PDB file of C-alpha atoms in Angstrom:
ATOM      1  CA  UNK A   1       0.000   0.000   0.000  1.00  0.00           C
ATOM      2  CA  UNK A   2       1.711   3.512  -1.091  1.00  0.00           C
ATOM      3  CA  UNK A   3       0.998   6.355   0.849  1.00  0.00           C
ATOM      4  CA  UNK A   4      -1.658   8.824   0.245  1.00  0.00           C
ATOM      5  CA  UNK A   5      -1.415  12.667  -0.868  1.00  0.00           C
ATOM      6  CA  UNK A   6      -2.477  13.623   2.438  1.00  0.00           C
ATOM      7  CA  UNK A   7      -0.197  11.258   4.703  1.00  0.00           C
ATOM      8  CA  UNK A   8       2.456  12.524   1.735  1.00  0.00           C
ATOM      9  CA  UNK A   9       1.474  16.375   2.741  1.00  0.00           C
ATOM     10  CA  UNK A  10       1.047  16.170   6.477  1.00  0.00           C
ATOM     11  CA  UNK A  11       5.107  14.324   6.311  1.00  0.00           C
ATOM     12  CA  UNK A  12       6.513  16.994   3.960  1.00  0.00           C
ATOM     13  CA  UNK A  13       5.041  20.025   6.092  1.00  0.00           C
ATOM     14  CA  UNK A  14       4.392  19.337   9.234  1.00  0.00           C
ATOM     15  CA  UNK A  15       1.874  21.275  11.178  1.00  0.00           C
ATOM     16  CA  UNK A  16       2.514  22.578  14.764  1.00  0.00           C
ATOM     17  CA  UNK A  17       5.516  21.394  15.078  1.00  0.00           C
ATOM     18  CA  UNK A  18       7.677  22.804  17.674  1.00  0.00           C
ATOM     19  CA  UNK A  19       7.283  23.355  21.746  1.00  0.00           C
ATOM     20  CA  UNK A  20       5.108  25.439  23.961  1.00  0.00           C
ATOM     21  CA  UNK A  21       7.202  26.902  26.462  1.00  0.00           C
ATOM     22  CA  UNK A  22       4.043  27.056  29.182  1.00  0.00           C
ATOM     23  CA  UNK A  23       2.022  23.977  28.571  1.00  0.00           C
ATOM     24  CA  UNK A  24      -0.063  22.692  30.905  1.00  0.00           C
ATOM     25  CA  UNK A  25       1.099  19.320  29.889  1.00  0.00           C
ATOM     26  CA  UNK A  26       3.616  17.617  27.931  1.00  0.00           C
ATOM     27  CA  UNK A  27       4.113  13.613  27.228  1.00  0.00           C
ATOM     28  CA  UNK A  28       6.591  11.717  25.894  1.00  0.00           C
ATOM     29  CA  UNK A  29       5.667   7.843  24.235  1.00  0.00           C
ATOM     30  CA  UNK A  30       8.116   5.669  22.463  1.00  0.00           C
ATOM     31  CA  UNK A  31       7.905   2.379  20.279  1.00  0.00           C
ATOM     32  CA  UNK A  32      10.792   0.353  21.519  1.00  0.00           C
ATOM     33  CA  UNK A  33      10.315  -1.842  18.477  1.00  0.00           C
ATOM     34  CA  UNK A  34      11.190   0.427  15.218  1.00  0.00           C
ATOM     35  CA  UNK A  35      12.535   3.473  17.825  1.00  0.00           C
ATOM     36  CA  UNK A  36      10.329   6.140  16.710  1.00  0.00           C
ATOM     37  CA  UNK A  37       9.252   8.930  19.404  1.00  0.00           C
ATOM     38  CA  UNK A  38       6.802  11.741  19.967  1.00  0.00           C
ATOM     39  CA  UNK A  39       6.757  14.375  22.723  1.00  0.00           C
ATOM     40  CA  UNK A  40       3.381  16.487  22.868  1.00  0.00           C
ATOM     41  CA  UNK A  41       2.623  19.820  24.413  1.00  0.00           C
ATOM     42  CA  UNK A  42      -0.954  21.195  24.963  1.00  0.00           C
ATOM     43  CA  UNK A  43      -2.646  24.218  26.830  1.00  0.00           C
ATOM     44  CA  UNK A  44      -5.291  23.704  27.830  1.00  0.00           C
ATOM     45  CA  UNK A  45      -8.453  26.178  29.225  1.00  0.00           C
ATOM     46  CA  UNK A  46     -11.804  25.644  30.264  1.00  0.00           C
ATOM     47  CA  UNK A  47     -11.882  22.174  29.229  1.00  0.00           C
ATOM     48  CA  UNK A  48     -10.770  22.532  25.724  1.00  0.00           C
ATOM     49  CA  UNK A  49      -6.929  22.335  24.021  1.00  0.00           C
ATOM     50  CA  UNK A  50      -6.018  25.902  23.410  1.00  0.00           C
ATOM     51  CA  UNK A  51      -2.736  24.972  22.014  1.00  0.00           C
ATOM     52  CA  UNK A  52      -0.819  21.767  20.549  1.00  0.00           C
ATOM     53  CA  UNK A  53       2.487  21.485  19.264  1.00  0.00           C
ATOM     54  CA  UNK A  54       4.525  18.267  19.192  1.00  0.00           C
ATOM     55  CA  UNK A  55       8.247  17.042  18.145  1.00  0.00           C
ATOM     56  CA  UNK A  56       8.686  13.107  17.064  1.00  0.00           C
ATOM     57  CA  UNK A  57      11.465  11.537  15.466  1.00  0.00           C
ATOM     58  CA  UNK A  58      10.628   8.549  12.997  1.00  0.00           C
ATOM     59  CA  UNK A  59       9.434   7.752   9.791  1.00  0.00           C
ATOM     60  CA  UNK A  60       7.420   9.601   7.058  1.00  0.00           C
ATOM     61  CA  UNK A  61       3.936   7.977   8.790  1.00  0.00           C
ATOM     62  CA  UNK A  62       5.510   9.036  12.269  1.00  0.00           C
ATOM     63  CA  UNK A  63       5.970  12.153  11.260  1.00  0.00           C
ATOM     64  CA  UNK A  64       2.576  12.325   9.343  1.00  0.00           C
ATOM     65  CA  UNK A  65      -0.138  11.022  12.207  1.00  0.00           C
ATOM     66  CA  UNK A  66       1.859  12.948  14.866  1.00  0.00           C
ATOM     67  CA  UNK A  67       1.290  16.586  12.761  1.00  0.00           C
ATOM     68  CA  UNK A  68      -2.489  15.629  12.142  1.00  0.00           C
ATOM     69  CA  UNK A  69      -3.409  14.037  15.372  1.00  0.00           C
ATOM     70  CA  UNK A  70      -1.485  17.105  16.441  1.00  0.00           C
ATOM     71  CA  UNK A  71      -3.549  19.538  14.721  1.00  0.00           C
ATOM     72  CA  UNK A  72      -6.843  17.933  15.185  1.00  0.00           C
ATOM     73  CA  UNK A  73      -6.308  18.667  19.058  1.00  0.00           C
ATOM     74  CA  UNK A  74      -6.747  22.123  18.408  1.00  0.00           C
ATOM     75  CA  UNK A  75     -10.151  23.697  19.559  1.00  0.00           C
ATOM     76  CA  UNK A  76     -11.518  20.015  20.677  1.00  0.00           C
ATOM     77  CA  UNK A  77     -12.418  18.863  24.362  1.00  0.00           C
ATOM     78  CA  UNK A  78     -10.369  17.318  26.613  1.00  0.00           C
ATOM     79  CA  UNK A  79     -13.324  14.584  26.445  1.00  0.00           C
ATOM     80  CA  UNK A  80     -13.732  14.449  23.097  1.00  0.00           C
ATOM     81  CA  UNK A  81      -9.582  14.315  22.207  1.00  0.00           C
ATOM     82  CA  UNK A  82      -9.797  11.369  24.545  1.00  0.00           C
ATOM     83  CA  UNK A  83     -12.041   9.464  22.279  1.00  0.00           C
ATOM     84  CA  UNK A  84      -9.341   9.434  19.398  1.00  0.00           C
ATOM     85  CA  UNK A  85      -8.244   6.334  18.434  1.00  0.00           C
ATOM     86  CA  UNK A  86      -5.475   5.006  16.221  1.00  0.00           C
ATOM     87  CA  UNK A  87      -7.697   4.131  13.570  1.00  0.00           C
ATOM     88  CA  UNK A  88      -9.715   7.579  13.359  1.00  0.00           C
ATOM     89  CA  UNK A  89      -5.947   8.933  12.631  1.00  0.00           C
ATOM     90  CA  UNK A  90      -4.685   6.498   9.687  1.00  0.00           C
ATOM     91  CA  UNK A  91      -8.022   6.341   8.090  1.00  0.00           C
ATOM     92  CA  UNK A  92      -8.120  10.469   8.019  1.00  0.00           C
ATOM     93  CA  UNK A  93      -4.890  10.272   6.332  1.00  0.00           C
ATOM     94  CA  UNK A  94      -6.059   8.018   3.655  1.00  0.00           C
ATOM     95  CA  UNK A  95      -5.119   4.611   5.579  1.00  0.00           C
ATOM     96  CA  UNK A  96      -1.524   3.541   6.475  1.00  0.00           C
ATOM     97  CA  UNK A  97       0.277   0.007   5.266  1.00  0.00           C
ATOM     98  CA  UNK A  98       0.121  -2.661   8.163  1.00  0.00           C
ATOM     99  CA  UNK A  99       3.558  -2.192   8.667  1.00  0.00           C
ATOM    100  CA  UNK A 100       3.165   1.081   9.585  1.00  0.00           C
ATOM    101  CA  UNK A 101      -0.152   1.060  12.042  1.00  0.00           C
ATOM    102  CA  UNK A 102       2.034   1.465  15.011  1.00  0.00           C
ATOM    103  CA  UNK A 103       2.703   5.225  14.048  1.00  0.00           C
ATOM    104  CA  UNK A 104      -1.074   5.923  14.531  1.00  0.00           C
ATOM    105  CA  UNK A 105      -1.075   4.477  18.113  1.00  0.00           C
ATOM    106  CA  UNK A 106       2.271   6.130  18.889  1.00  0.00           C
ATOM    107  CA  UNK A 107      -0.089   9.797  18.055  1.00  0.00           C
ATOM    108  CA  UNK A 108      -2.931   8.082  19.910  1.00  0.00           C
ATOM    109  CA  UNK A 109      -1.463   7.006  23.166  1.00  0.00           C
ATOM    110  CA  UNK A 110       0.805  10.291  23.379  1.00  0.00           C
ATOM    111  CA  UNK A 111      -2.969  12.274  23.447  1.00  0.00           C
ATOM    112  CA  UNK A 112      -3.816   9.934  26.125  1.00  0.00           C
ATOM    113  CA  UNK A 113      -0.600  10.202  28.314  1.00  0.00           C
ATOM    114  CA  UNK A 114      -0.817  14.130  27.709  1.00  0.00           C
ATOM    115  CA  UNK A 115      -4.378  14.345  28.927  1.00  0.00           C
ATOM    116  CA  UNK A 116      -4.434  12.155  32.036  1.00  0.00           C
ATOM    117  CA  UNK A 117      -4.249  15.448  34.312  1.00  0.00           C
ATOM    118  CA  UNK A 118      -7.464  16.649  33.221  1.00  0.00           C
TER     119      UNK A 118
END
């Protein structure tokens, strides 16, 4: 399975990528298997993410679900963002090979660690 234009886009520019120096939050997850990582940042107020920015260090997909899941934080609940699941994020970026599902629940689980505070 070859990428799609939109995993393609979301790898080639990224979208809030970088840090937020006064988060309210941050989370760091790993695979141990293939070595990729994301660390998240979010602000959040009144029950809803504010602010998202995020750094990971992987492959194209890694790169990919971390900018969307990333962006799709923006403006949503902190319920609702919990509710994201791996396969909401590869099938809004046109699906991802099987190989490459674990990059979807690296963005997933990193939303979950970030969020457990709230």
């Amino acid at each position: 399975m070859a990428y799609s234009e939109k995993l393609l886009d979301y790898f080639q520019n990224p979208r809030c990528v970088g840090e937020i120096p006064e988060a309210h939050a941050v989370a760091q997850v790993s695979n141990p298997v293939c070595g990729d990582v994301m660390k998240l940042w979010v602000k959040v107020e009144g029950g809803r993410i504010q602010d998202a920015k995020f750094k990971a260090q992987g492959c194209s997909a890694a790169i990919a679900t971390s900018s969307y899941a990333t962006e799709l934080l923006i403006g949503m609940s902190v319920a609702d963002a919990r509710l994201i699941t791996k396969e909401q994020i590869a099938e809004a970026l046109g699906g991802l090979p099987t190989s490459k599902i674990h990059c979807s629940v690296l963005a997933s689980e990193a939303i979950k660690e970030v969020l457990k505070g709230f």
